[in-house]
């Protein structure tokens, strides 16, 4: 069973919830899909086993051949290449590595090389949690390429908990698309509510079931709760707005460190989700 | 001799558009004949690399100078390679910009004015 933890608005407590779920489950694979800013390792403190580079193919142009590369520039949909007479200007940050320039360019004069865009780190927390995270190289835009490498390492037979990146764009879709269930974490504020509804629209389109966790309960208004009631959306738990939780978090502590009763609470949530998923055809 | 001015519209009375890569129109003005043509900027909606694509296009038009509000680093590199003179920080109408150029009031730009992705605002 794959459970993703997502949230349209940033900073609502995705990692707090995902980490808490993993610790409550005791046996699972935990994957930090927020490759632009992975931080679950601060709380899960995994022992690192190995780090693997993530690379893409990018072209380079043998200008010394004296051949014309203008066809390559014409072809490039991403405008990663400009050719002015014999000058070839390549903009690697715009290149998607599609290889089209090799096909349309002068034969043998466009070659490919591996370019590093990130890395995937494997480790474990205690005996039961397999830890995995992706890191995007600063300056690179290949977020989903790194996530693709994480996807290949999913162990579908186990319980898998995915900590998604914030927002509702490509990188979020990548992290939720294989889930059996998505936990949406929000805060009861107009911003939280607005972005929560967008996340729900994405999940509806992907036909993924979801439930909601309200974090920092007590601030804002009742719009999130009223909306969930009205639409019959499962409200899994409310976590209070408590400065002690924040203090604990700031020292790398988890919800379980703050109050051990959250372990049982999250074990119940996991059981509930399992029940909901097994009912599906 | 041909000049390129980034424009908000299709006439000489349109305003100079502050963006190079994502301006709506290019006005190509021929100083010898005093005639001009306006060309819709196809790179305007590009997902990325608008300045690169627009720069290549303008280079193919055999202009000697481009007059605009700002050049980004990618467009700057392409135009520099094409040995096209660049004039930035220009506002007012296209006609006024041409007059200023003709009377030698413009100073050539020696470096990019803005970062990449500058002209990608939501309403641009």
mmCIF file of C-alpha atoms in Angstrom:
data_model
loop_
_atom_site.group_PDB
_atom_site.id
_atom_site.type_symbol
_atom_site.label_atom_id
_atom_site.label_comp_id
_atom_site.label_asym_id
_atom_site.label_seq_id
_atom_site.Cartn_x
_atom_site.Cartn_y
_atom_site.Cartn_z
ATOM 1 C CA UNK A 1 0.000 0.000 0.000
ATOM 2 C CA UNK A 2 1.360 3.405 -0.955
ATOM 3 C CA UNK A 3 0.286 6.411 1.109
ATOM 4 C CA UNK A 4 1.411 9.859 -0.004
ATOM 5 C CA UNK A 5 1.338 12.883 2.251
ATOM 6 C CA UNK A 6 0.744 16.086 0.305
ATOM 7 C CA UNK A 7 -0.373 19.668 0.726
ATOM 8 C CA UNK A 8 -1.015 22.523 -1.673
ATOM 9 C CA UNK A 9 0.221 25.129 0.752
ATOM 10 C CA UNK A 10 3.801 24.837 1.970
ATOM 11 C CA UNK A 11 4.698 24.552 5.629
ATOM 12 C CA UNK A 12 1.464 22.949 6.804
ATOM 13 C CA UNK A 13 3.125 19.886 8.322
ATOM 14 C CA UNK A 14 3.526 17.271 5.571
ATOM 15 C CA UNK A 15 6.859 16.064 6.890
ATOM 16 C CA UNK A 16 5.624 16.137 10.497
ATOM 17 C CA UNK A 17 2.717 13.880 9.518
ATOM 18 C CA UNK A 18 4.677 11.602 7.158
ATOM 19 C CA UNK A 19 7.430 11.027 9.734
ATOM 20 C CA UNK A 20 4.855 10.358 12.447
ATOM 21 C CA UNK A 21 3.128 7.797 10.208
ATOM 22 C CA UNK A 22 6.383 6.002 9.468
ATOM 23 C CA UNK A 23 7.293 5.827 13.158
ATOM 24 C CA UNK A 24 3.797 4.624 14.041
ATOM 25 C CA UNK A 25 3.928 1.941 11.331
ATOM 26 C CA UNK A 26 7.392 0.773 12.515
ATOM 27 C CA UNK A 27 7.785 -1.340 9.351
ATOM 28 C CA UNK A 28 7.686 0.630 6.094
ATOM 29 C CA UNK A 29 9.571 2.271 3.274
ATOM 30 C CA UNK A 30 9.771 6.044 3.680
ATOM 31 C CA UNK A 31 10.517 8.181 0.619
ATOM 32 C CA UNK A 32 11.225 11.909 0.712
ATOM 33 C CA UNK A 33 9.984 13.060 -2.697
ATOM 34 C CA UNK A 34 10.577 16.750 -1.950
ATOM 35 C CA UNK A 35 13.842 16.671 -3.885
ATOM 36 C CA UNK A 36 14.167 20.466 -4.008
ATOM 37 C CA UNK A 37 14.211 20.689 -0.216
ATOM 38 C CA UNK A 38 14.288 17.261 1.441
ATOM 39 C CA UNK A 39 14.179 17.501 5.235
ATOM 40 C CA UNK A 40 12.593 14.322 6.613
ATOM 41 C CA UNK A 41 16.061 12.995 7.456
ATOM 42 C CA UNK A 42 16.346 15.656 10.165
ATOM 43 C CA UNK A 43 13.561 13.852 12.045
ATOM 44 C CA UNK A 44 14.067 10.223 10.984
ATOM 45 C CA UNK A 45 17.874 10.457 11.423
ATOM 46 C CA UNK A 46 18.595 7.556 9.077
ATOM 47 C CA UNK A 47 21.882 5.742 8.856
ATOM 48 C CA UNK A 48 23.017 6.270 5.253
ATOM 49 C CA UNK A 49 23.964 3.161 3.287
ATOM 50 C CA UNK A 50 24.658 4.546 -0.159
ATOM 51 C CA UNK A 51 24.292 7.532 -2.465
ATOM 52 C CA UNK A 52 23.645 7.144 -6.190
ATOM 53 C CA UNK A 53 24.060 9.909 -8.777
ATOM 54 C CA UNK A 54 21.151 10.869 -11.015
ATOM 55 C CA UNK A 55 22.213 11.876 -14.508
ATOM 56 C CA UNK A 56 20.631 12.935 -17.784
ATOM 57 C CA UNK A 57 22.040 12.890 -21.283
ATOM 58 C CA UNK A 58 22.891 16.289 -22.749
ATOM 59 C CA UNK A 59 24.316 17.069 -26.149
ATOM 60 C CA UNK A 60 27.603 18.707 -27.016
ATOM 61 C CA UNK A 61 28.476 20.016 -30.417
ATOM 62 C CA UNK A 62 31.689 19.270 -32.288
ATOM 63 C CA UNK A 63 32.069 22.757 -33.784
ATOM 64 C CA UNK A 64 35.608 21.978 -34.995
ATOM 65 C CA UNK A 65 34.036 19.794 -37.719
ATOM 66 C CA UNK A 66 32.953 23.049 -39.371
ATOM 67 C CA UNK A 67 29.471 21.651 -39.920
ATOM 68 C CA UNK A 68 26.286 23.693 -39.558
ATOM 69 C CA UNK A 69 24.151 23.142 -36.475
ATOM 70 C CA UNK A 70 21.356 25.507 -37.466
ATOM 71 C CA UNK A 71 18.939 22.583 -37.998
ATOM 72 C CA UNK A 72 19.483 21.620 -34.360
ATOM 73 C CA UNK A 73 18.593 25.123 -33.189
ATOM 74 C CA UNK A 74 15.512 25.194 -35.422
ATOM 75 C CA UNK A 75 14.390 21.850 -34.025
ATOM 76 C CA UNK A 76 14.901 22.625 -30.333
ATOM 77 C CA UNK A 77 11.461 23.209 -28.869
ATOM 78 C CA UNK A 78 12.974 24.387 -25.584
ATOM 79 C CA UNK A 79 15.191 27.052 -27.184
ATOM 80 C CA UNK A 80 18.255 25.541 -25.546
ATOM 81 C CA UNK A 81 20.361 26.222 -28.606
ATOM 82 C CA UNK A 82 21.157 29.299 -30.675
ATOM 83 C CA UNK A 83 23.261 29.194 -33.792
ATOM 84 C CA UNK A 84 24.534 32.447 -35.320
ATOM 85 C CA UNK A 85 26.591 31.639 -38.415
ATOM 86 C CA UNK A 86 29.368 29.375 -37.056
ATOM 87 C CA UNK A 87 28.801 30.218 -33.360
ATOM 88 C CA UNK A 88 26.914 27.590 -31.337
ATOM 89 C CA UNK A 89 25.428 28.761 -28.044
ATOM 90 C CA UNK A 90 24.107 25.997 -25.798
ATOM 91 C CA UNK A 91 21.956 26.744 -22.740
ATOM 92 C CA UNK A 92 22.084 23.529 -20.663
ATOM 93 C CA UNK A 93 19.508 24.731 -18.135
ATOM 94 C CA UNK A 94 16.881 24.773 -20.893
ATOM 95 C CA UNK A 95 17.844 21.390 -22.403
ATOM 96 C CA UNK A 96 15.459 18.513 -21.660
ATOM 97 C CA UNK A 97 17.858 15.925 -23.071
ATOM 98 C CA UNK A 98 15.381 14.736 -25.710
ATOM 99 C CA UNK A 99 18.139 13.897 -28.209
ATOM 100 C CA UNK A 100 16.319 15.551 -31.116
ATOM 101 C CA UNK A 101 19.353 17.641 -32.095
ATOM 102 C CA UNK A 102 21.357 14.442 -32.553
ATOM 103 C CA UNK A 103 18.768 13.103 -34.992
ATOM 104 C CA UNK A 104 18.395 16.244 -37.106
ATOM 105 C CA UNK A 105 21.962 17.552 -36.809
ATOM 106 C CA UNK A 106 25.019 16.721 -38.931
ATOM 107 C CA UNK A 107 25.850 13.048 -38.547
ATOM 108 C CA UNK A 108 28.381 12.277 -35.845
ATOM 109 C CA UNK A 109 28.894 15.951 -34.959
ATOM 110 C CA UNK A 110 26.423 16.040 -32.056
ATOM 111 C CA UNK A 111 27.407 13.780 -29.180
ATOM 112 C CA UNK A 112 25.878 13.065 -25.778
ATOM 113 C CA UNK A 113 27.385 13.135 -22.319
ATOM 114 C CA UNK A 114 26.078 12.403 -18.817
ATOM 115 C CA UNK A 115 25.263 15.458 -16.723
ATOM 116 C CA UNK A 116 24.567 15.147 -13.013
ATOM 117 C CA UNK A 117 21.207 16.568 -11.914
ATOM 118 C CA UNK A 118 20.928 15.102 -8.448
ATOM 119 C CA UNK A 119 21.390 12.095 -6.207
ATOM 120 C CA UNK A 120 19.368 9.446 -4.428
ATOM 121 C CA UNK A 121 20.266 8.546 -0.852
ATOM 122 C CA UNK A 122 19.408 5.181 0.712
ATOM 123 C CA UNK A 123 19.501 4.335 4.389
ATOM 124 C CA UNK A 124 17.505 2.988 7.301
ATOM 125 C CA UNK A 125 15.989 4.224 10.545
ATOM 126 C CA UNK A 126 16.064 1.539 13.227
ATOM 127 C CA UNK A 127 15.367 -2.001 12.088
ATOM 128 C CA UNK A 128 12.061 -1.336 10.339
ATOM 129 C CA UNK A 129 12.151 1.820 8.241
ATOM 130 C CA UNK A 130 13.822 1.827 4.831
ATOM 131 C CA UNK A 131 14.696 5.430 4.122
ATOM 132 C CA UNK A 132 15.038 6.975 0.683
ATOM 133 C CA UNK A 133 15.437 10.564 -0.399
ATOM 134 C CA UNK A 134 16.194 12.489 -3.561
ATOM 135 C CA UNK A 135 18.350 15.623 -3.798
ATOM 136 C CA UNK A 136 18.251 17.943 -6.768
ATOM 137 C CA UNK A 137 21.569 19.592 -7.675
ATOM 138 C CA UNK A 138 21.304 23.343 -6.987
ATOM 139 C CA UNK A 139 20.612 25.176 -10.237
ATOM 140 C CA UNK A 140 19.158 22.125 -11.974
ATOM 141 C CA UNK A 141 15.515 22.119 -13.036
ATOM 142 C CA UNK A 142 15.209 18.332 -13.453
ATOM 143 C CA UNK A 143 13.058 17.767 -10.363
ATOM 144 C CA UNK A 144 10.954 15.020 -11.923
ATOM 145 C CA UNK A 145 14.038 13.225 -13.283
ATOM 146 C CA UNK A 146 15.284 12.737 -9.728
ATOM 147 C CA UNK A 147 11.794 11.678 -8.648
ATOM 148 C CA UNK A 148 11.724 9.150 -11.495
ATOM 149 C CA UNK A 149 14.777 7.438 -10.025
ATOM 150 C CA UNK A 150 13.034 7.333 -6.630
ATOM 151 C CA UNK A 151 9.967 5.783 -8.255
ATOM 152 C CA UNK A 152 12.036 2.899 -9.603
ATOM 153 C CA UNK A 153 12.998 2.027 -6.021
ATOM 154 C CA UNK A 154 9.475 1.808 -4.582
ATOM 155 C CA UNK A 155 8.843 -1.562 -2.911
ATOM 156 C CA UNK A 156 5.171 -2.002 -3.673
ATOM 157 C CA UNK A 157 4.670 -5.015 -1.403
ATOM 158 C CA UNK A 158 5.523 -3.010 1.711
ATOM 159 C CA UNK A 159 3.772 -0.080 3.272
ATOM 160 C CA UNK A 160 5.242 2.926 1.480
ATOM 161 C CA UNK A 161 4.985 6.433 2.889
ATOM 162 C CA UNK A 162 5.776 9.256 0.512
ATOM 163 C CA UNK A 163 6.540 12.772 1.730
ATOM 164 C CA UNK A 164 5.477 14.960 -1.213
ATOM 165 C CA UNK A 165 6.791 18.367 -2.236
ATOM 166 C CA UNK A 166 4.465 21.318 -1.572
ATOM 167 C CA UNK A 167 2.184 22.668 -4.271
ATOM 168 C CA UNK A 168 0.092 21.046 -6.966
ATOM 169 C CA UNK A 169 2.408 21.069 -9.982
ATOM 170 C CA UNK A 170 4.356 18.326 -11.819
ATOM 171 C CA UNK A 171 6.521 17.347 -8.859
ATOM 172 C CA UNK A 172 3.441 16.860 -6.650
ATOM 173 C CA UNK A 173 1.682 14.805 -9.340
ATOM 174 C CA UNK A 174 4.806 12.628 -9.658
ATOM 175 C CA UNK A 175 4.766 11.929 -5.932
ATOM 176 C CA UNK A 176 1.074 11.068 -5.574
ATOM 177 C CA UNK A 177 0.305 9.353 -8.878
ATOM 178 C CA UNK A 178 1.070 5.806 -7.708
ATOM 179 C CA UNK A 179 -0.595 6.118 -4.295
ATOM 180 C CA UNK A 180 -3.472 4.068 -3.032
ATOM 181 C CA UNK A 181 -4.352 6.904 -0.689
ATOM 182 C CA UNK A 182 -3.274 10.489 -0.209
ATOM 183 C CA UNK A 183 -3.247 12.306 3.117
ATOM 184 C CA UNK A 184 -3.731 16.043 2.604
ATOM 185 C CA UNK A 185 -2.303 18.157 5.389
ATOM 186 C CA UNK A 186 -3.645 21.673 5.737
ATOM 187 C CA UNK A 187 -4.022 24.495 8.181
ATOM 188 C CA UNK A 188 -7.420 26.088 8.826
ATOM 189 C CA UNK A 189 -6.605 29.419 7.169
ATOM 190 C CA UNK A 190 -7.808 30.971 3.883
ATOM 191 C CA UNK A 191 -4.440 30.115 2.260
ATOM 192 C CA UNK A 192 -4.517 26.543 3.513
ATOM 193 C CA UNK A 193 -8.124 26.116 2.401
ATOM 194 C CA UNK A 194 -7.588 27.572 -1.079
ATOM 195 C CA UNK A 195 -4.597 25.330 -1.824
ATOM 196 C CA UNK A 196 -6.272 22.283 -0.256
ATOM 197 C CA UNK A 197 -9.183 22.522 -2.708
ATOM 198 C CA UNK A 198 -6.716 22.677 -5.640
ATOM 199 C CA UNK A 199 -4.966 19.519 -4.323
ATOM 200 C CA UNK A 200 -8.352 17.789 -4.116
ATOM 201 C CA UNK A 201 -9.066 18.695 -7.752
ATOM 202 C CA UNK A 202 -5.732 17.147 -8.783
ATOM 203 C CA UNK A 203 -6.443 13.949 -6.813
ATOM 204 C CA UNK A 204 -9.983 13.713 -8.203
ATOM 205 C CA UNK A 205 -8.558 13.864 -11.713
ATOM 206 C CA UNK A 206 -6.033 11.154 -10.841
ATOM 207 C CA UNK A 207 -8.818 9.113 -9.166
ATOM 208 C CA UNK A 208 -6.888 8.808 -5.901
ATOM 209 C CA UNK A 209 -8.814 8.628 -2.595
ATOM 210 C CA UNK A 210 -7.834 11.088 0.064
ATOM 211 C CA UNK A 211 -8.477 12.289 3.587
ATOM 212 C CA UNK A 212 -7.575 15.489 5.402
ATOM 213 C CA UNK A 213 -5.466 16.301 8.444
ATOM 214 C CA UNK A 214 -5.901 19.743 9.943
ATOM 215 C CA UNK A 215 -2.696 20.949 11.549
ATOM 216 C CA UNK A 216 -2.457 23.980 13.829
ATOM 217 C CA UNK A 217 -6.089 23.542 14.732
ATOM 218 C CA UNK A 218 -7.360 26.557 16.633
ATOM 219 C CA UNK A 219 -6.061 29.268 14.320
ATOM 220 C CA UNK A 220 -7.945 30.719 11.336
ATOM 221 C CA UNK A 221 -11.549 29.739 10.681
ATOM 222 C CA UNK A 222 -13.815 26.711 10.235
ATOM 223 C CA UNK A 223 -13.929 26.744 6.408
ATOM 224 C CA UNK A 224 -11.763 23.626 5.926
ATOM 225 C CA UNK A 225 -13.832 21.583 8.376
ATOM 226 C CA UNK A 226 -17.166 22.830 7.014
ATOM 227 C CA UNK A 227 -16.049 22.062 3.463
ATOM 228 C CA UNK A 228 -14.932 18.525 4.345
ATOM 229 C CA UNK A 229 -18.217 17.839 6.189
ATOM 230 C CA UNK A 230 -20.249 19.206 3.280
ATOM 231 C CA UNK A 231 -18.396 17.087 0.715
ATOM 232 C CA UNK A 232 -18.220 14.041 2.954
ATOM 233 C CA UNK A 233 -14.411 14.074 2.923
ATOM 234 C CA UNK A 234 -12.727 12.075 5.663
ATOM 235 C CA UNK A 235 -11.179 14.249 8.373
ATOM 236 C CA UNK A 236 -8.470 11.981 9.779
ATOM 237 C CA UNK A 237 -7.202 13.995 12.750
ATOM 238 C CA UNK A 238 -6.772 17.528 14.036
ATOM 239 C CA UNK A 239 -3.405 18.498 15.498
ATOM 240 C CA UNK A 240 -3.643 21.491 17.830
ATOM 241 C CA UNK A 241 -1.748 24.743 17.400
ATOM 242 C CA UNK A 242 0.670 24.355 20.277
ATOM 243 C CA UNK A 243 3.937 26.212 20.739
ATOM 244 C CA UNK A 244 5.386 23.150 22.500
ATOM 245 C CA UNK A 245 5.009 21.131 19.269
ATOM 246 C CA UNK A 246 6.886 23.872 17.410
ATOM 247 C CA UNK A 247 9.657 23.912 20.024
ATOM 248 C CA UNK A 248 10.009 20.147 19.792
ATOM 249 C CA UNK A 249 10.072 20.332 15.980
ATOM 250 C CA UNK A 250 12.742 23.049 15.999
ATOM 251 C CA UNK A 251 15.054 20.636 17.846
ATOM 252 C CA UNK A 252 14.482 17.847 15.326
ATOM 253 C CA UNK A 253 11.832 16.149 17.483
ATOM 254 C CA UNK A 254 8.726 14.426 16.135
ATOM 255 C CA UNK A 255 5.100 14.487 17.231
ATOM 256 C CA UNK A 256 5.827 11.255 19.100
ATOM 257 C CA UNK A 257 8.596 12.975 21.055
ATOM 258 C CA UNK A 258 6.115 15.689 21.990
ATOM 259 C CA UNK A 259 3.354 13.305 22.997
ATOM 260 C CA UNK A 260 3.754 9.542 22.661
ATOM 261 C CA UNK A 261 -0.015 9.057 22.407
ATOM 262 C CA UNK A 262 0.272 10.198 18.771
ATOM 263 C CA UNK A 263 1.775 6.797 17.986
ATOM 264 C CA UNK A 264 -1.500 5.011 18.742
ATOM 265 C CA UNK A 265 -3.492 7.770 17.061
ATOM 266 C CA UNK A 266 -1.513 7.386 13.852
ATOM 267 C CA UNK A 267 -1.619 3.588 14.043
ATOM 268 C CA UNK A 268 -5.409 3.941 14.064
ATOM 269 C CA UNK A 269 -5.274 6.285 11.068
ATOM 270 C CA UNK A 270 -3.123 3.735 9.192
ATOM 271 C CA UNK A 271 -5.627 0.971 10.010
ATOM 272 C CA UNK A 272 -8.461 3.183 8.867
ATOM 273 C CA UNK A 273 -6.706 3.954 5.564
ATOM 274 C CA UNK A 274 -5.944 0.263 5.048
ATOM 275 C CA UNK A 275 -9.615 -0.504 5.584
ATOM 276 C CA UNK A 276 -10.672 2.158 3.090
ATOM 277 C CA UNK A 277 -8.179 0.915 0.488
ATOM 278 C CA UNK A 278 -9.104 -2.764 0.834
ATOM 279 C CA UNK A 279 -12.769 -1.919 0.171
ATOM 280 C CA UNK A 280 -11.853 -0.584 -3.254
ATOM 281 C CA UNK A 281 -12.443 -2.979 -6.159
ATOM 282 C CA UNK B 1 20.176 50.154 -42.378
ATOM 283 C CA UNK B 2 17.534 48.360 -40.296
ATOM 284 C CA UNK B 3 16.669 48.908 -36.638
ATOM 285 C CA UNK B 4 14.550 46.679 -34.409
ATOM 286 C CA UNK B 5 12.408 48.277 -31.710
ATOM 287 C CA UNK B 6 10.367 46.177 -29.268
ATOM 288 C CA UNK B 7 6.826 47.484 -29.340
ATOM 289 C CA UNK B 8 3.506 47.146 -27.546
ATOM 290 C CA UNK B 9 1.656 47.611 -30.855
ATOM 291 C CA UNK B 10 1.979 47.677 -34.623
ATOM 292 C CA UNK B 11 2.507 51.392 -35.318
ATOM 293 C CA UNK B 12 5.289 53.933 -34.794
ATOM 294 C CA UNK B 13 3.050 55.610 -32.200
ATOM 295 C CA UNK B 14 2.958 52.463 -30.064
ATOM 296 C CA UNK B 15 5.055 52.450 -26.929
ATOM 297 C CA UNK B 16 8.432 50.757 -26.696
ATOM 298 C CA UNK B 17 7.865 47.459 -24.853
ATOM 299 C CA UNK B 18 10.198 47.098 -21.859
ATOM 300 C CA UNK B 19 10.897 43.389 -22.579
ATOM 301 C CA UNK B 20 12.975 42.030 -25.420
ATOM 302 C CA UNK B 21 12.195 38.291 -25.516
ATOM 303 C CA UNK B 22 8.536 38.607 -24.600
ATOM 304 C CA UNK B 23 7.449 41.836 -26.261
ATOM 305 C CA UNK B 24 4.241 41.578 -28.336
ATOM 306 C CA UNK B 25 5.720 43.071 -31.553
ATOM 307 C CA UNK B 26 9.014 43.872 -33.201
ATOM 308 C CA UNK B 27 9.071 46.946 -35.386
ATOM 309 C CA UNK B 28 11.748 46.680 -38.066
ATOM 310 C CA UNK B 29 12.477 50.205 -39.275
ATOM 311 C CA UNK B 30 14.518 50.972 -42.391
ATOM 312 C CA UNK B 31 16.391 54.243 -41.876
ATOM 313 C CA UNK B 32 17.173 54.608 -45.602
ATOM 314 C CA UNK B 33 13.601 54.434 -46.874
ATOM 315 C CA UNK B 34 11.789 55.533 -43.701
ATOM 316 C CA UNK B 35 9.499 52.490 -44.004
ATOM 317 C CA UNK B 36 8.795 49.858 -41.378
ATOM 318 C CA UNK B 37 7.145 46.505 -40.837
ATOM 319 C CA UNK B 38 5.677 45.148 -37.617
ATOM 320 C CA UNK B 39 6.163 41.480 -36.811
ATOM 321 C CA UNK B 40 4.340 39.607 -34.102
ATOM 322 C CA UNK B 41 6.836 38.074 -31.671
ATOM 323 C CA UNK B 42 6.366 34.315 -31.929
ATOM 324 C CA UNK B 43 8.675 33.751 -28.933
ATOM 325 C CA UNK B 44 6.369 35.666 -26.632
ATOM 326 C CA UNK B 45 4.586 32.525 -25.400
ATOM 327 C CA UNK B 46 7.677 30.308 -25.255
ATOM 328 C CA UNK B 47 7.896 28.239 -22.074
ATOM 329 C CA UNK B 48 11.557 29.096 -21.730
ATOM 330 C CA UNK B 49 14.330 30.609 -23.776
ATOM 331 C CA UNK B 50 12.181 33.385 -25.265
ATOM 332 C CA UNK B 51 15.157 35.742 -25.413
ATOM 333 C CA UNK B 52 17.291 33.120 -27.175
ATOM 334 C CA UNK B 53 14.657 32.405 -29.802
ATOM 335 C CA UNK B 54 13.813 36.090 -30.308
ATOM 336 C CA UNK B 55 17.534 36.921 -30.565
ATOM 337 C CA UNK B 56 18.053 34.335 -33.293
ATOM 338 C CA UNK B 57 15.028 35.600 -35.157
ATOM 339 C CA UNK B 58 16.168 39.215 -35.017
ATOM 340 C CA UNK B 59 19.669 38.197 -36.147
ATOM 341 C CA UNK B 60 18.080 36.614 -39.232
ATOM 342 C CA UNK B 61 16.437 39.978 -40.017
ATOM 343 C CA UNK B 62 19.816 41.628 -40.579
ATOM 344 C CA UNK B 63 19.235 44.554 -38.267
ATOM 345 C CA UNK B 64 22.182 46.589 -36.985
ATOM 346 C CA UNK B 65 20.640 47.587 -33.650
ATOM 347 C CA UNK B 66 17.917 46.619 -31.176
ATOM 348 C CA UNK B 67 16.189 49.232 -29.021
ATOM 349 C CA UNK B 68 14.200 48.058 -25.972
ATOM 350 C CA UNK B 69 13.641 48.439 -22.234
ATOM 351 C CA UNK B 70 15.693 45.513 -20.923
ATOM 352 C CA UNK B 71 17.878 42.687 -22.199
ATOM 353 C CA UNK B 72 18.182 39.432 -20.291
ATOM 354 C CA UNK B 73 21.520 37.560 -20.188
ATOM 355 C CA UNK B 74 20.578 34.892 -22.753
ATOM 356 C CA UNK B 75 19.267 37.346 -25.341
ATOM 357 C CA UNK B 76 22.290 39.559 -24.693
ATOM 358 C CA UNK B 77 24.695 36.722 -25.513
ATOM 359 C CA UNK B 78 22.895 35.836 -28.751
ATOM 360 C CA UNK B 79 22.711 39.447 -29.985
ATOM 361 C CA UNK B 80 26.306 40.121 -28.994
ATOM 362 C CA UNK B 81 27.438 37.069 -30.972
ATOM 363 C CA UNK B 82 25.409 38.307 -33.932
ATOM 364 C CA UNK B 83 27.262 41.657 -33.566
ATOM 365 C CA UNK B 84 24.013 43.580 -33.206
ATOM 366 C CA UNK B 85 24.218 46.797 -31.210
ATOM 367 C CA UNK B 86 21.958 46.944 -28.159
ATOM 368 C CA UNK B 87 20.270 49.969 -26.617
ATOM 369 C CA UNK B 88 18.248 49.519 -23.416
ATOM 370 C CA UNK B 89 16.432 51.641 -20.861
ATOM 371 C CA UNK B 90 14.348 53.160 -23.645
ATOM 372 C CA UNK B 91 10.712 54.210 -23.098
ATOM 373 C CA UNK B 92 8.225 56.444 -24.889
ATOM 374 C CA UNK B 93 6.930 55.798 -28.396
ATOM 375 C CA UNK B 94 8.714 53.834 -31.092
ATOM 376 C CA UNK B 95 8.908 57.015 -33.206
ATOM 377 C CA UNK B 96 10.633 58.908 -30.376
ATOM 378 C CA UNK B 97 13.091 56.041 -29.909
ATOM 379 C CA UNK B 98 13.993 56.098 -33.608
ATOM 380 C CA UNK B 99 14.509 59.876 -33.503
ATOM 381 C CA UNK B 100 16.771 59.557 -30.463
ATOM 382 C CA UNK B 101 18.792 56.878 -32.241
ATOM 383 C CA UNK B 102 19.134 58.955 -35.403
ATOM 384 C CA UNK B 103 20.292 62.022 -33.466
ATOM 385 C CA UNK B 104 22.887 59.926 -31.626
ATOM 386 C CA UNK B 105 21.307 60.366 -28.202
ATOM 387 C CA UNK B 106 21.405 56.664 -27.291
ATOM 388 C CA UNK B 107 24.280 54.935 -25.512
ATOM 389 C CA UNK B 108 25.101 51.337 -26.278
ATOM 390 C CA UNK B 109 24.396 48.764 -23.565
ATOM 391 C CA UNK B 110 27.412 46.778 -22.422
ATOM 392 C CA UNK B 111 25.814 44.181 -20.121
ATOM 393 C CA UNK B 112 22.453 42.466 -19.521
ATOM 394 C CA UNK B 113 19.909 44.609 -17.635
ATOM 395 C CA UNK B 114 17.885 41.911 -15.917
ATOM 396 C CA UNK B 115 18.069 38.282 -14.771
ATOM 397 C CA UNK B 116 16.682 35.362 -16.771
ATOM 398 C CA UNK B 117 12.867 34.926 -16.683
ATOM 399 C CA UNK B 118 12.349 38.631 -16.028
ATOM 400 C CA UNK B 119 9.565 39.099 -18.567
ATOM 401 C CA UNK B 120 7.571 36.075 -17.416
ATOM 402 C CA UNK B 121 5.119 37.909 -15.138
ATOM 403 C CA UNK B 122 1.596 36.562 -15.011
ATOM 404 C CA UNK B 123 0.003 39.369 -16.987
ATOM 405 C CA UNK B 124 2.771 39.882 -19.467
#
